[in-house]
Amino acid sequence: MRAKVIAGNWKMNKDFRQTEELIDGLKKSVSFDLQGVSVILCPPFTSLELAARLVKGTPFAIGGQNMYFKDEGAFTGEIAPAMLKSVGCRYVILGHSERRQFFGETDEFINKKVKKALASGLIPIVCVGETLQQREQNITEQIVTAQVRGVLSDVSAQNAEKLILAYEPVWAIGTGRTATPQQAEDVHALIRKLLTELYGGTTAERVIIQYGGSVKADNAADLLWQPNVDGALVGGACLKADSFSAIIRAAVARK
Ligand code: PGA
């Protein structure tokens, strides 16, 4: 049985003071037993160190929202894996559709980061997902298959087991238009089948596949009930303690 993993992607939100407010709120509202559900907070780089300090002694883990695939050097504006680790990150989101859309990230580029993150001891949360146009053209399967193959190129079975995949249909991100539980399950099952082809059944069964795209307190339970949906990557609804804790609660109930 795979554990459920709920991650909050804060995106470019929350300054230092607001980070403290949100984490204080979360500590109060998530006072129930998580029963093995993992919760990851991914604030902006500027808040990582503070967030890691504030969650000490709580079950929350911290993740970055991006990183570069080099150890150090003249790469203005970039962050190295060791830097993330040094401020207490265990996870890093890679290949988010906003990185693909606004910053031109390709599967090949994301793959370099995935391999580097794994080699550095970080757990990557690797995002894939089709656009609305691609869904309407009925090419979701081809797109997601190519993305998963691309981002996992040269990743061993042993490493694949450690990472998290996030299926995030682009048309559902920040739009309030969530995939139906069945639409999510169909693509998650497809990804699991592909992982079986790539790595064999044992590994495929172990990989956590999160759903992301307008996950809210009122739709989380139905999505998390699907057999191949192992958690959620939450954007908008993770910015308020009450809505994020309600999603965590739904995961605990569906565990
Ligand atoms: P959303 O974002 O929950 O605001 O749709 C999800 C994501 O982009 O990870």
Coordinates of C-alpha atoms and ligand atoms in Angstrom, one line a residue:
M1 CA 0.0 0.0 0.0
R2 CA 1.5 3.3 -1.1
A3 CA 1.5 6.2 1.4
K4 CA -0.4 9.4 0.6
V5 CA 1.7 12.5 0.0
I6 CA 0.3 16.0 0.1
A7 CA 2.5 18.8 -1.1
G8 CA 1.8 22.5 -1.1
N9 CA 3.4 24.5 -4.0
W10 CA 3.3 28.1 -2.7
K11 CA 4.6 29.3 -6.1
M12 CA 5.7 33.0 -6.0
N13 CA 3.6 33.8 -2.9
K14 CA 4.3 34.7 0.7
D15 CA 7.2 36.9 1.9
F16 CA 9.1 36.2 5.1
R17 CA 6.4 37.5 7.5
Q18 CA 3.6 35.8 5.6
T19 CA 5.5 32.5 5.7
E20 CA 5.6 32.7 9.5
E21 CA 1.9 33.4 9.6
L22 CA 0.9 30.5 7.3
I23 CA 3.1 28.0 9.1
D24 CA 1.8 29.1 12.5
G25 CA -1.7 28.6 11.2
L26 CA -0.9 25.2 9.8
K27 CA 0.7 24.1 13.0
K28 CA -2.5 25.0 14.8
S29 CA -5.0 23.5 12.3
V30 CA -3.0 20.3 11.5
S31 CA -3.0 19.1 15.1
F32 CA -4.5 15.7 14.2
D33 CA -2.6 12.5 13.7
L34 CA -1.4 12.3 10.1
Q35 CA -1.4 8.4 10.3
G36 CA 1.5 8.1 7.9
V37 CA 0.3 10.8 5.4
S38 CA 3.4 12.9 4.3
V39 CA 3.0 16.6 4.1
I40 CA 5.5 18.8 2.2
L41 CA 5.6 22.6 2.1
C42 CA 7.3 24.2 -0.8
P43 CA 7.7 27.9 -0.2
P44 CA 9.8 30.3 -2.3
F45 CA 13.6 30.1 -1.9
T46 CA 13.7 33.2 0.3
S47 CA 11.5 31.5 2.9
L48 CA 13.0 28.0 2.9
E49 CA 15.4 28.4 5.8
L50 CA 12.7 30.1 7.9
A51 CA 10.1 27.4 7.0
A52 CA 12.5 24.6 7.8
R53 CA 13.2 26.2 11.2
L54 CA 9.5 26.7 11.9
V55 CA 8.5 23.1 11.1
K56 CA 11.2 21.5 13.3
G57 CA 9.4 19.0 15.6
T58 CA 6.3 18.8 13.3
P59 CA 5.6 16.1 10.7
F60 CA 6.0 18.7 7.9
A61 CA 8.9 18.4 5.4
I62 CA 10.2 21.2 3.2
G63 CA 10.9 21.3 -0.5
G64 CA 12.2 23.8 -3.1
Q65 CA 10.2 24.7 -6.2
N66 CA 13.1 24.4 -8.6
M67 CA 16.9 23.9 -8.8
Y68 CA 19.7 23.8 -11.3
F69 CA 21.7 20.7 -12.2
K70 CA 25.1 22.0 -11.4
D71 CA 26.9 22.0 -8.1
E72 CA 28.0 25.6 -8.2
G73 CA 29.4 28.3 -10.5
A74 CA 28.5 31.2 -12.7
F75 CA 24.8 30.5 -13.1
T76 CA 23.2 33.8 -12.0
G77 CA 19.8 33.4 -10.3
E78 CA 20.1 29.6 -10.0
I79 CA 20.1 27.4 -6.9
A80 CA 22.2 24.2 -6.4
P81 CA 20.9 21.0 -4.9
A82 CA 23.3 21.2 -2.0
M83 CA 22.0 24.7 -1.2
L84 CA 18.5 23.4 -0.9
K85 CA 19.7 20.6 1.4
S86 CA 21.7 23.0 3.5
V87 CA 18.6 24.9 4.5
G88 CA 16.7 21.7 5.3
C89 CA 15.0 20.7 2.0
R90 CA 14.3 17.0 1.4
Y91 CA 12.2 17.5 -1.7
V92 CA 12.3 19.6 -4.9
I93 CA 9.5 20.3 -7.4
L94 CA 10.9 19.9 -11.0
G95 CA 9.4 20.5 -14.4
H96 CA 6.3 22.3 -13.2
S97 CA 4.1 23.4 -16.1
E98 CA 4.7 27.0 -15.2
R99 CA 8.5 26.4 -15.6
R100 CA 7.8 24.7 -18.9
Q101 CA 5.4 27.5 -20.1
F102 CA 7.2 30.7 -18.9
F103 CA 10.8 29.6 -18.7
G104 CA 11.0 27.2 -21.7
E105 CA 11.9 24.1 -19.7
T106 CA 12.0 20.9 -21.8
D107 CA 11.8 17.3 -20.8
E108 CA 15.5 16.9 -21.7
F109 CA 16.4 19.8 -19.4
I110 CA 14.1 18.6 -16.6
N111 CA 15.7 15.1 -16.9
K112 CA 19.1 16.6 -16.1
K113 CA 17.7 18.1 -13.0
V114 CA 15.9 14.9 -12.0
K115 CA 19.1 12.9 -12.2
K116 CA 21.0 15.6 -10.3
A117 CA 18.4 15.8 -7.6
L118 CA 18.5 12.1 -7.1
A119 CA 22.3 11.9 -7.1
S120 CA 22.2 14.7 -4.5
G121 CA 19.8 12.9 -2.2
L122 CA 16.8 15.1 -2.8
I123 CA 13.5 13.6 -3.7
P124 CA 12.2 15.2 -6.9
I125 CA 8.5 15.8 -7.4
V126 CA 8.4 15.7 -11.2
C127 CA 5.5 17.3 -13.0
V128 CA 3.9 16.2 -16.3
G129 CA 0.5 17.0 -17.9
E130 CA -1.2 18.0 -21.1
T131 CA -2.6 21.4 -22.2
L132 CA -6.3 21.9 -23.0
Q133 CA -5.6 21.9 -26.7
Q134 CA -3.8 18.6 -26.4
R135 CA -6.6 17.1 -24.4
E136 CA -9.1 18.3 -27.0
Q137 CA -7.0 16.8 -29.8
N138 CA -7.2 13.4 -27.9
I139 CA -3.4 13.3 -27.6
T140 CA -3.2 13.3 -23.8
E141 CA -1.8 9.7 -23.7
Q142 CA 1.0 10.5 -26.2
I143 CA 1.9 13.7 -24.5
V144 CA 2.1 12.3 -21.0
T145 CA 3.9 9.2 -22.2
A146 CA 6.5 11.3 -24.0
Q147 CA 6.9 13.5 -20.9
V148 CA 7.3 10.6 -18.5
R149 CA 9.8 8.9 -20.8
G150 CA 11.7 12.1 -21.3
V151 CA 12.0 13.2 -17.7
L152 CA 12.9 9.7 -16.5
S153 CA 15.4 9.0 -19.3
D154 CA 18.4 7.1 -17.8
V155 CA 16.9 7.0 -14.3
S156 CA 17.4 3.6 -12.8
A157 CA 14.6 1.5 -11.3
Q158 CA 16.2 1.9 -7.9
N159 CA 16.1 5.7 -8.3
A160 CA 12.6 5.8 -9.9
E161 CA 11.2 4.2 -6.8
K162 CA 12.4 7.2 -4.7
L163 CA 10.8 10.0 -6.8
I164 CA 7.3 11.4 -6.9
L165 CA 5.5 12.0 -10.2
A166 CA 2.8 14.7 -10.3
Y167 CA 0.2 14.5 -13.0
E168 CA -1.0 18.1 -13.5
P169 CA -3.2 18.7 -16.5
V170 CA -2.3 22.3 -17.5
W171 CA -5.9 23.2 -18.1
A172 CA -6.7 22.4 -14.4
I173 CA -3.9 24.5 -12.9
G174 CA -5.2 27.6 -11.2
T175 CA -8.4 27.5 -13.3
G176 CA -10.8 26.1 -10.7
R177 CA -11.5 23.4 -13.3
T178 CA -10.4 20.1 -11.7
A179 CA -10.0 16.9 -13.6
T180 CA -12.8 14.5 -12.6
P181 CA -11.7 11.7 -10.4
Q182 CA -12.1 9.4 -13.4
Q183 CA -10.0 11.6 -15.7
A184 CA -7.3 11.7 -13.1
E185 CA -7.4 8.0 -12.5
D186 CA -7.2 7.2 -16.2
V187 CA -4.0 9.1 -16.7
H188 CA -2.5 7.9 -13.4
A189 CA -3.2 4.3 -14.5
L190 CA -1.6 5.0 -17.8
I191 CA 1.5 6.4 -16.1
R192 CA 1.6 3.3 -13.8
K193 CA 1.4 1.1 -16.9
L194 CA 4.2 3.0 -18.5
L195 CA 6.3 2.7 -15.3
T196 CA 5.7 -1.1 -15.4
E197 CA 7.0 -1.2 -19.0
L198 CA 10.0 0.9 -18.0
Y199 CA 10.9 -0.6 -14.7
G200 CA 8.7 -3.7 -14.0
G201 CA 5.7 -4.1 -11.8
T202 CA 7.4 -4.0 -8.4
T203 CA 8.9 -0.6 -9.0
A204 CA 5.9 0.8 -10.7
E205 CA 3.7 -0.2 -7.7
R206 CA 5.9 1.8 -5.4
V207 CA 6.0 5.1 -7.2
I208 CA 3.9 7.8 -5.7
I209 CA 1.8 9.6 -8.3
Q210 CA 0.2 12.8 -7.1
Y211 CA -2.6 14.7 -8.9
G212 CA -2.4 18.4 -9.2
G213 CA -4.7 21.1 -10.6
S214 CA -7.3 23.0 -8.6
V215 CA -7.3 20.5 -5.7
K216 CA -9.6 22.0 -3.1
A217 CA -11.0 20.9 0.3
D218 CA -14.3 19.8 -1.4
N219 CA -12.8 17.7 -4.2
A220 CA -9.7 16.3 -2.6
A221 CA -11.4 13.2 -1.0
D222 CA -12.9 12.0 -4.3
L223 CA -9.6 12.4 -6.1
L224 CA -7.6 10.8 -3.4
W225 CA -10.0 7.8 -3.3
Q226 CA -8.9 6.7 -6.8
P227 CA -6.6 3.6 -6.7
N228 CA -3.7 5.2 -8.6
V229 CA -3.9 8.7 -7.0
D230 CA -1.4 8.7 -4.2
G231 CA -1.6 12.3 -3.1
A232 CA -2.0 15.9 -4.3
L233 CA 0.2 18.7 -5.4
V234 CA -1.8 21.8 -4.2
G235 CA -1.3 25.3 -5.4
G236 CA -3.9 28.0 -4.6
A237 CA -5.5 26.0 -1.8
C238 CA -2.2 25.6 0.1
L239 CA -1.9 29.3 0.7
K240 CA -4.5 29.3 3.5
A241 CA -4.1 27.1 6.6
D242 CA -7.7 26.0 6.8
S243 CA -8.1 24.9 3.2
F244 CA -4.7 23.1 3.1
S245 CA -5.4 21.3 6.4
A246 CA -8.8 20.2 5.1
I247 CA -7.0 18.6 2.1
I248 CA -4.6 16.9 4.5
R249 CA -7.5 15.7 6.6
A250 CA -9.1 14.2 3.4
A251 CA -5.9 12.3 2.7
V252 CA -5.8 11.0 6.3
A253 CA -9.4 9.8 5.9
R254 CA -8.7 8.1 2.6
K255 CA -5.4 6.5 3.8
Ligands
PGA1 P1 -3.6 24.9 -8.3 O1 -2.0 24.6 -8.7 O2 -3.9 24.0 -7.1 O3 -3.6 26.3 -7.9 O4 -4.3 24.6 -9.5 C1 -1.5 23.3 -8.6 C2 0.0 23.4 -9.1 O5 0.3 24.2 -10.0 O6 0.8 22.6 -8.6

